[in-house]
Amino acid sequence: MDRTAAWAALGPHADRLKAASLRELFAADGGRFDDFSASLDDLTADFSKEKLDRPALDALLALARACGVEARRDAMAAGEAVNLTEGRPALHMALRGSVAPDVPGVADVAATRERFLAFAEAVRSGAYAAAAGPFTDVVNIGIGGSDLGPAMAARALAPYADGPRAHFVSNVDGAHFADVARGLDPRRTLVIVASKTFTTLETMMNARTARAWLAEAVGDAAGAQMAAVSTNIAGCAAFGIEPERVFGFWDWVGGRYSLWGAIGLPVAIAVGATRFREMLDGAAAMDRHFLSAPLAENLPVLLALVGVWRRDAMGWPTVALIPYDQRLDRFPAYVQQLDMESNGKRVTRGGAPVAQATGPVIWGEPGTNAQHSFFQLLHQGTDVIPTDFILAAAAPAGGEHHVALAANCLAQSAALAFGLTEAEVRAEMAGRDPAEIDRLAPHRTFPGDRPSTTILQRRLDPFALGRLIALFEHKVFVQAALWDVNPFDQWGVELGKAMAKRLTPAVESGDGSGFDASTAGLVARLAALRGGA
């Protein structure tokens, strides 16, 4: 079966299942959990609450085969130039030891890892210190993948952090650095500048501000309290950062896939080299599973197929990602970039318009907080919004808190799936005034039939975090193969950057002539408001 036929084959299954309810699917199959879940060690993905049945899943697996998912996967691991528009491989798996050492370009990965981890340990032990003493705080300055990945991981691994405190600055808004720096001692703070080219506008503006903040306290020693993750050695040296504190990476690692290398330096300083390696080991375990498991048992493949089913067969354009773990509060933002920057594409790898809708809108917040903000819409709104839940069986702050957390997570997935019919509402209200029942029953009815997937693991530790991140990386890759898009470029980021450069002089002068009427009007209004300040 070719790609076009495999896509077309989903249609009849979608039509059939749109008319079926999750209540009916569970009533017809008492073994649904066993039939529609998959595991890797302690990690389980339960997609039994998706509007799928065996024929539909078989059609999705046929689609994966028709789209050459296994061949695309193997080509990526072999170092082929799967990033077609930039003529590069995508070898982020090499950073955790999952690519053969003879693949071109990866020979120095281990040495680079040892170098930045050795520096992390030197900072942690005080062997590398400021003149005032060992570093108490680290401020990482980056944006996009140079910020979202390490910021998310440092937060997730907070119980394991026993080194200098990690802080992150990304926004060009000066308030971000000011708020982070408030309360820090510049004499005991290490600043890491993460920019591959050492020219990223937002990062370098913040870096100059940080250097001035350090210099005000320590004078010419400011450069000694800075490190960089960059390939621009000369640019770093001109900034006052000596080569021994510059840690490089490769053009075959995209920013959103770069946590595993030197971009993870602030995480390594916070939790130590041993814990950082455990995170790499977790990702490598998922890599081995992804590279070897049959499609029907392959967690990233199955989750990707569920996502494509939601997006294209059922027509649901958005996904709520809800980790029931406060320390994963930055995980939805991380996955948002990973997924939407990778697969938010409108043309195929060959440049033709895509035949299907591609990347969904990813958003979310941790439970249980989310229950008290937007879950009203998930349960009773007019749009069906599929939800991905993440839950650990145990947590450092366990006891009754974690029991309540887990119960809420499971309750939400069940409530979304099965709802509460009007008849059930009326039965619950039996004995009350009939007029009041008639008035309130429509408001208290839940339609249900809202799909979700639950990802369950034993605990959130460095190994589990690495495995979880890699699961989502590979899921995104598989979906890109199904949609035939390139998940490793991001040309959509560039136009806004170029226009911002053109607009900077206009904003400074207040003269927006030469731009469209709306932009010119906003420039003028901005200037007027600034003058009135």
XYZ file of N, CA, C and O in Angstrom, residues 403-502:
400
model
N -1.032 10.740 47.019
C -2.260 9.967 46.807
C -3.335 10.863 46.205
O -4.027 10.485 45.252
N -3.481 12.069 46.767
C -4.488 13.000 46.244
C -4.163 13.411 44.817
O -5.058 13.516 43.963
N -2.889 13.639 44.538
C -2.470 14.032 43.193
C -2.813 12.937 42.189
O -3.406 13.193 41.136
N -2.430 11.694 42.507
C -2.677 10.583 41.587
C -4.169 10.350 41.404
O -4.635 10.099 40.276
N -4.938 10.432 42.493
C -6.389 10.221 42.385
C -7.020 11.261 41.471
O -7.917 10.939 40.670
N -6.561 12.502 41.568
C -7.101 13.550 40.706
C -6.765 13.301 39.255
O -7.594 13.507 38.360
N -5.548 12.856 38.982
C -5.159 12.591 37.590
C -6.033 11.499 36.978
O -6.604 11.667 35.891
N -6.179 10.394 37.697
C -6.979 9.296 37.169
C -8.447 9.687 37.066
O -9.139 9.296 36.113
N -8.909 10.485 38.029
C -10.308 10.920 37.990
C -10.578 11.801 36.777
O -11.630 11.673 36.127
N -9.649 12.678 36.450
C -9.866 13.577 35.320
C -9.919 12.800 34.004
O -10.757 13.078 33.140
N -9.026 11.832 33.831
C -9.047 11.072 32.576
C -10.346 10.288 32.452
O -10.921 10.184 31.362
N -10.827 9.729 33.574
C -12.089 8.982 33.526
C -13.273 9.911 33.285
O -14.175 9.593 32.495
N -13.276 11.066 33.954
C -14.393 11.997 33.786
C -14.455 12.527 32.357
O -15.541 12.673 31.781
N -13.307 12.826 31.791
C -13.292 13.295 30.410
C -13.826 12.216 29.467
O -14.560 12.510 28.520
N -13.466 10.982 29.725
C -13.858 9.900 28.819
C -15.340 9.560 28.923
O -16.012 9.384 27.902
N -15.839 9.486 30.140
C -17.171 8.910 30.330
C -18.240 9.918 30.729
O -19.434 9.645 30.576
N -17.821 11.096 31.207
C -18.768 12.157 31.497
C -19.824 11.761 32.514
O -19.650 10.837 33.329
N -20.937 12.441 32.441
C -22.075 12.213 33.324
C -23.327 12.528 32.516
O -23.538 13.670 32.116
N -24.131 11.501 32.248
C -25.307 11.711 31.405
C -26.380 12.467 32.171
O -26.381 12.535 33.408
N -27.342 13.010 31.420
C -28.429 13.718 32.090
C -29.219 12.775 32.986
O -29.652 13.163 34.086
N -29.402 11.536 32.558
C -30.124 10.575 33.402
C -29.388 10.340 34.709
O -30.009 10.243 35.788
N -28.042 10.264 34.633
C -27.265 10.063 35.859
C -27.342 11.293 36.756
O -27.396 11.173 37.990
N -27.329 12.471 36.149
C -27.475 13.697 36.935
C -28.825 13.699 37.660
O -28.928 14.003 38.860
N -29.860 13.372 36.947
C -31.197 13.368 37.549
C -31.282 12.334 38.681
O -31.915 12.567 39.716
N -30.639 11.200 38.499
C -30.637 10.190 39.557
C -29.907 10.693 40.797
O -30.345 10.453 41.928
N -28.777 11.400 40.585
C -28.037 11.965 41.714
C -28.849 13.005 42.465
O -28.702 13.181 43.677
N -29.720 13.725 41.734
C -30.502 14.805 42.334
C -31.877 14.333 42.819
O -32.709 15.154 43.230
N -32.103 13.055 42.768
C -33.411 12.524 43.168
C -33.761 12.983 44.577
O -32.913 13.001 45.475
N -35.011 13.356 44.740
C -35.483 13.844 46.024
C -35.530 15.350 46.128
O -36.138 15.896 47.064
N -34.887 16.033 45.197
C -34.952 17.494 45.188
C -36.167 17.947 44.390
O -36.821 17.152 43.704
N -36.442 19.213 44.451
C -37.602 19.765 43.756
C -37.490 19.466 42.249
O -36.462 19.758 41.626
N -38.523 18.876 41.634
C -38.449 18.530 40.205
C -38.135 19.722 39.316
O -37.407 19.582 38.313
N -38.655 20.893 39.647
C -38.360 22.078 38.832
C -36.886 22.444 38.913
O -36.262 22.863 37.914
N -36.304 22.288 40.083
C -34.878 22.584 40.239
C -34.045 21.572 39.462
O -33.030 21.929 38.840
N -34.463 20.302 39.479
C -33.761 19.279 38.701
C -33.801 19.629 37.219
O -32.783 19.569 36.518
N -34.973 20.021 36.730
C -35.106 20.386 35.311
C -34.215 21.570 34.972
O -33.631 21.632 33.881
N -34.118 22.501 35.902
C -33.330 23.714 35.635
C -31.831 23.419 35.639
O -31.076 23.944 34.806
N -31.371 22.570 36.547
C -29.939 22.377 36.726
C -29.358 21.211 35.926
O -28.161 21.190 35.644
N -30.186 20.251 35.580
C -29.662 19.045 34.925
C -28.836 19.343 33.676
O -27.743 18.761 33.495
N -29.279 20.245 32.779
C -28.439 20.513 31.593
C -27.075 21.085 31.951
O -26.080 20.811 31.252
N -26.999 21.888 33.016
C -25.731 22.509 33.400
C -24.784 21.502 34.044
O -23.563 21.677 33.991
N -25.347 20.470 34.666
C -24.523 19.513 35.395
C -24.231 18.257 34.578
O -23.609 17.325 35.060
N -24.674 18.231 33.335
C -24.410 17.100 32.440
C -23.040 17.274 31.776
O -22.704 18.365 31.306
N -22.282 16.195 31.743
C -20.967 16.191 31.096
C -21.045 15.267 29.886
O -21.364 14.084 30.042
N -20.738 15.760 28.693
C -20.895 14.895 27.511
C -19.921 13.736 27.472
O -20.201 12.704 26.852
N -18.745 13.877 28.140
C -17.740 12.829 28.036
C -17.245 12.683 26.616
O -17.308 13.614 25.809
N -16.720 11.510 26.305
C -16.196 11.229 24.962
C -15.020 12.143 24.625
O -14.782 12.440 23.455
N -14.320 12.591 25.647
C -13.134 13.439 25.467
C -11.899 12.547 25.637
O -11.660 12.021 26.725
N -11.108 12.358 24.588
C -10.032 11.361 24.621
C -8.828 11.833 25.438
O -8.569 13.032 25.580
N -8.091 10.862 25.941
C -6.840 11.183 26.637
C -5.914 9.980 26.601
O -6.344 8.835 26.437
N -4.644 10.274 26.779
C -3.608 9.258 26.970
C -2.918 9.555 28.295
O -2.648 10.724 28.604
N -2.634 8.526 29.065
C -1.931 8.700 30.339
C -0.579 8.007 30.268
O -0.493 6.814 29.912
N 0.463 8.764 30.586
C 1.830 8.236 30.630
C 2.202 8.095 32.105
O 2.228 9.079 32.844
N 2.473 6.876 32.515
C 2.728 6.563 33.918
C 4.126 5.980 34.065
O 4.536 5.131 33.271
N 4.854 6.451 35.089
C 6.172 5.908 35.378
C 6.346 5.784 36.894
O 5.545 6.323 37.662
N 7.391 5.087 37.299
C 7.551 4.834 38.732
C 7.811 6.134 39.496
O 7.176 6.408 40.507
N 8.779 6.910 39.034
C 9.106 8.169 39.711
C 9.784 9.085 38.708
O 10.244 8.639 37.641
N 9.858 10.353 39.057
C 10.598 11.314 38.237
C 11.996 11.446 38.817
O 12.197 12.083 39.856
N 12.951 10.829 38.169
C 14.352 10.952 38.550
C 15.147 11.249 37.280
O 14.565 11.350 36.189
N 16.459 11.420 37.362
C 17.200 11.784 36.144
C 17.026 10.779 35.010
O 16.847 11.176 33.847
N 17.076 9.495 35.315
C 16.894 8.486 34.271
C 15.512 8.604 33.639
O 15.369 8.612 32.407
N 14.484 8.700 34.467
C 13.110 8.773 33.952
C 12.883 10.040 33.145
O 12.165 10.030 32.140
N 13.492 11.156 33.572
C 13.333 12.398 32.818
C 13.955 12.258 31.434
O 13.338 12.645 30.429
N 15.169 11.725 31.355
C 15.800 11.538 30.056
C 14.980 10.659 29.146
O 14.810 10.938 27.952
N 14.440 9.597 29.705
C 13.608 8.673 28.923
C 12.339 9.360 28.432
O 11.910 9.165 27.290
N 11.719 10.158 29.297
C 10.486 10.855 28.932
C 10.727 11.864 27.818
O 9.951 11.954 26.852
N 11.806 12.635 27.914
C 12.117 13.616 26.876
C 12.353 12.916 25.539
O 11.843 13.335 24.492
N 13.143 11.850 25.569
C 13.438 11.124 24.330
C 12.172 10.518 23.732
O 12.028 10.449 22.504
N 11.243 10.082 24.576
C 9.958 9.575 24.079
C 9.258 10.625 23.234
O 8.780 10.337 22.125
N 9.218 11.853 23.726
C 8.550 12.916 22.972
C 9.361 13.315 21.743
O 8.785 13.614 20.693
N 10.694 13.326 21.839
C 11.510 13.608 20.653
C 11.177 12.635 19.521
O 10.964 13.045 18.372
N 11.182 11.361 19.830
C 10.963 10.353 18.792
C 9.518 10.365 18.305
O 9.266 10.110 17.118
N 8.580 10.650 19.184
C 7.184 10.788 18.748
C 7.077 11.874 17.676
O 6.431 11.693 16.633
N 7.706 13.017 17.926
C 7.670 14.127 16.973
C 8.308 13.715 15.652
O 7.805 14.043 14.565
N 9.419 12.980 15.725
C 10.087 12.533 14.503
C 9.175 11.616 13.684
O 9.085 11.752 12.454
N 8.509 10.688 14.342
C 7.630 9.764 13.626
C 6.488 10.525 12.964
O 6.133 10.260 11.798
N 5.913 11.479 13.656
C 4.832 12.258 13.051
C 5.332 13.030 11.836
O 4.623 13.152 10.829
N 6.557 13.535 11.910
C 7.123 14.217 10.748
C 7.238 13.267 9.559
O 6.971 13.652 8.409
N 7.614 12.021 9.821
C 7.699 11.038 8.739
C 6.315 10.757 8.150
O 6.169 10.608 6.932
N 5.315 10.697 8.996
C 3.958 10.444 8.506
C 3.447 11.606 7.659
O 2.768 11.405 6.648
N 3.765 12.824 8.071
C 3.327 14.011 7.334
C 4.289 14.379 6.203
O 4.000 15.281 5.412
N 5.454 13.727 6.159
C 6.480 13.983 5.147
C 7.012 15.406 5.222
O 7.198 16.072 4.201
N 7.252 15.883 6.455
C 7.844 17.205 6.645
C 9.209 17.050 7.301
O 9.548 16.001 7.849
N 9.995 18.106 7.237
C 11.325 18.123 7.847
C 11.207 18.681 9.264
O 10.948 19.870 9.442
N 11.423 17.860 10.303
C 11.266 18.360 11.666
C 12.501 19.054 12.224
O 12.502 19.445 13.397
N 13.536 19.234 11.403
C 14.806 19.712 11.930
C 15.188 21.118 11.466
O 16.279 21.590 11.760
N 14.308 21.776 10.718
C 14.575 23.185 10.402
C 13.492 24.042 11.051
O 12.551 23.533 11.653
N 13.643 25.350 10.956
C 12.677 26.265 11.572
C 12.718 27.618 10.860
O 12.981 28.649 11.451
N 12.448 27.570 9.565
C 12.509 28.803 8.787
C 11.464 29.816 9.254
O 11.629 31.026 9.068
N 10.402 29.337 9.875
C 9.362 30.251 10.344
C 9.822 31.200 11.424
O 9.150 32.196 11.707
N 10.966 30.919 12.029
C 11.502 31.797 13.068
C 12.196 33.008 12.447
O 12.331 34.063 13.087
N 12.637 32.880 11.204
C 13.569 33.856 10.642
C 12.922 35.167 10.207
O 13.513 36.236 10.340
N 11.702 35.103 9.640
C 11.097 36.317 9.093
C 10.906 37.376 10.166
O 11.213 38.555 9.963
N 10.389 36.967 11.323
C 10.194 37.932 12.405
C 11.500 38.554 12.862
O 11.555 39.750 13.183
N 12.564 37.756 12.907
C 13.877 38.287 13.283
C 14.325 39.370 12.305
O 14.803 40.445 12.707
N 14.190 39.074 11.012
C 14.623 40.034 9.992
C 13.806 41.324 10.076
O 14.352 42.438 9.967
N 12.511 41.198 10.298
C 11.677 42.391 10.381
C 11.976 43.194 11.638
O 11.908 44.432 11.633
N 12.323 42.505 12.727
C 12.681 43.221 13.958
C 13.930 44.075 13.747
O 14.021 45.203 14.260
N 14.899 43.550 12.977
C 16.094 44.347 12.684
C 15.735 45.597 11.892
O 16.266 46.688 12.139
N 14.818 45.451 10.932
C 14.398 46.610 10.143
C 13.639 47.611 10.986
O 13.739 48.829 10.762
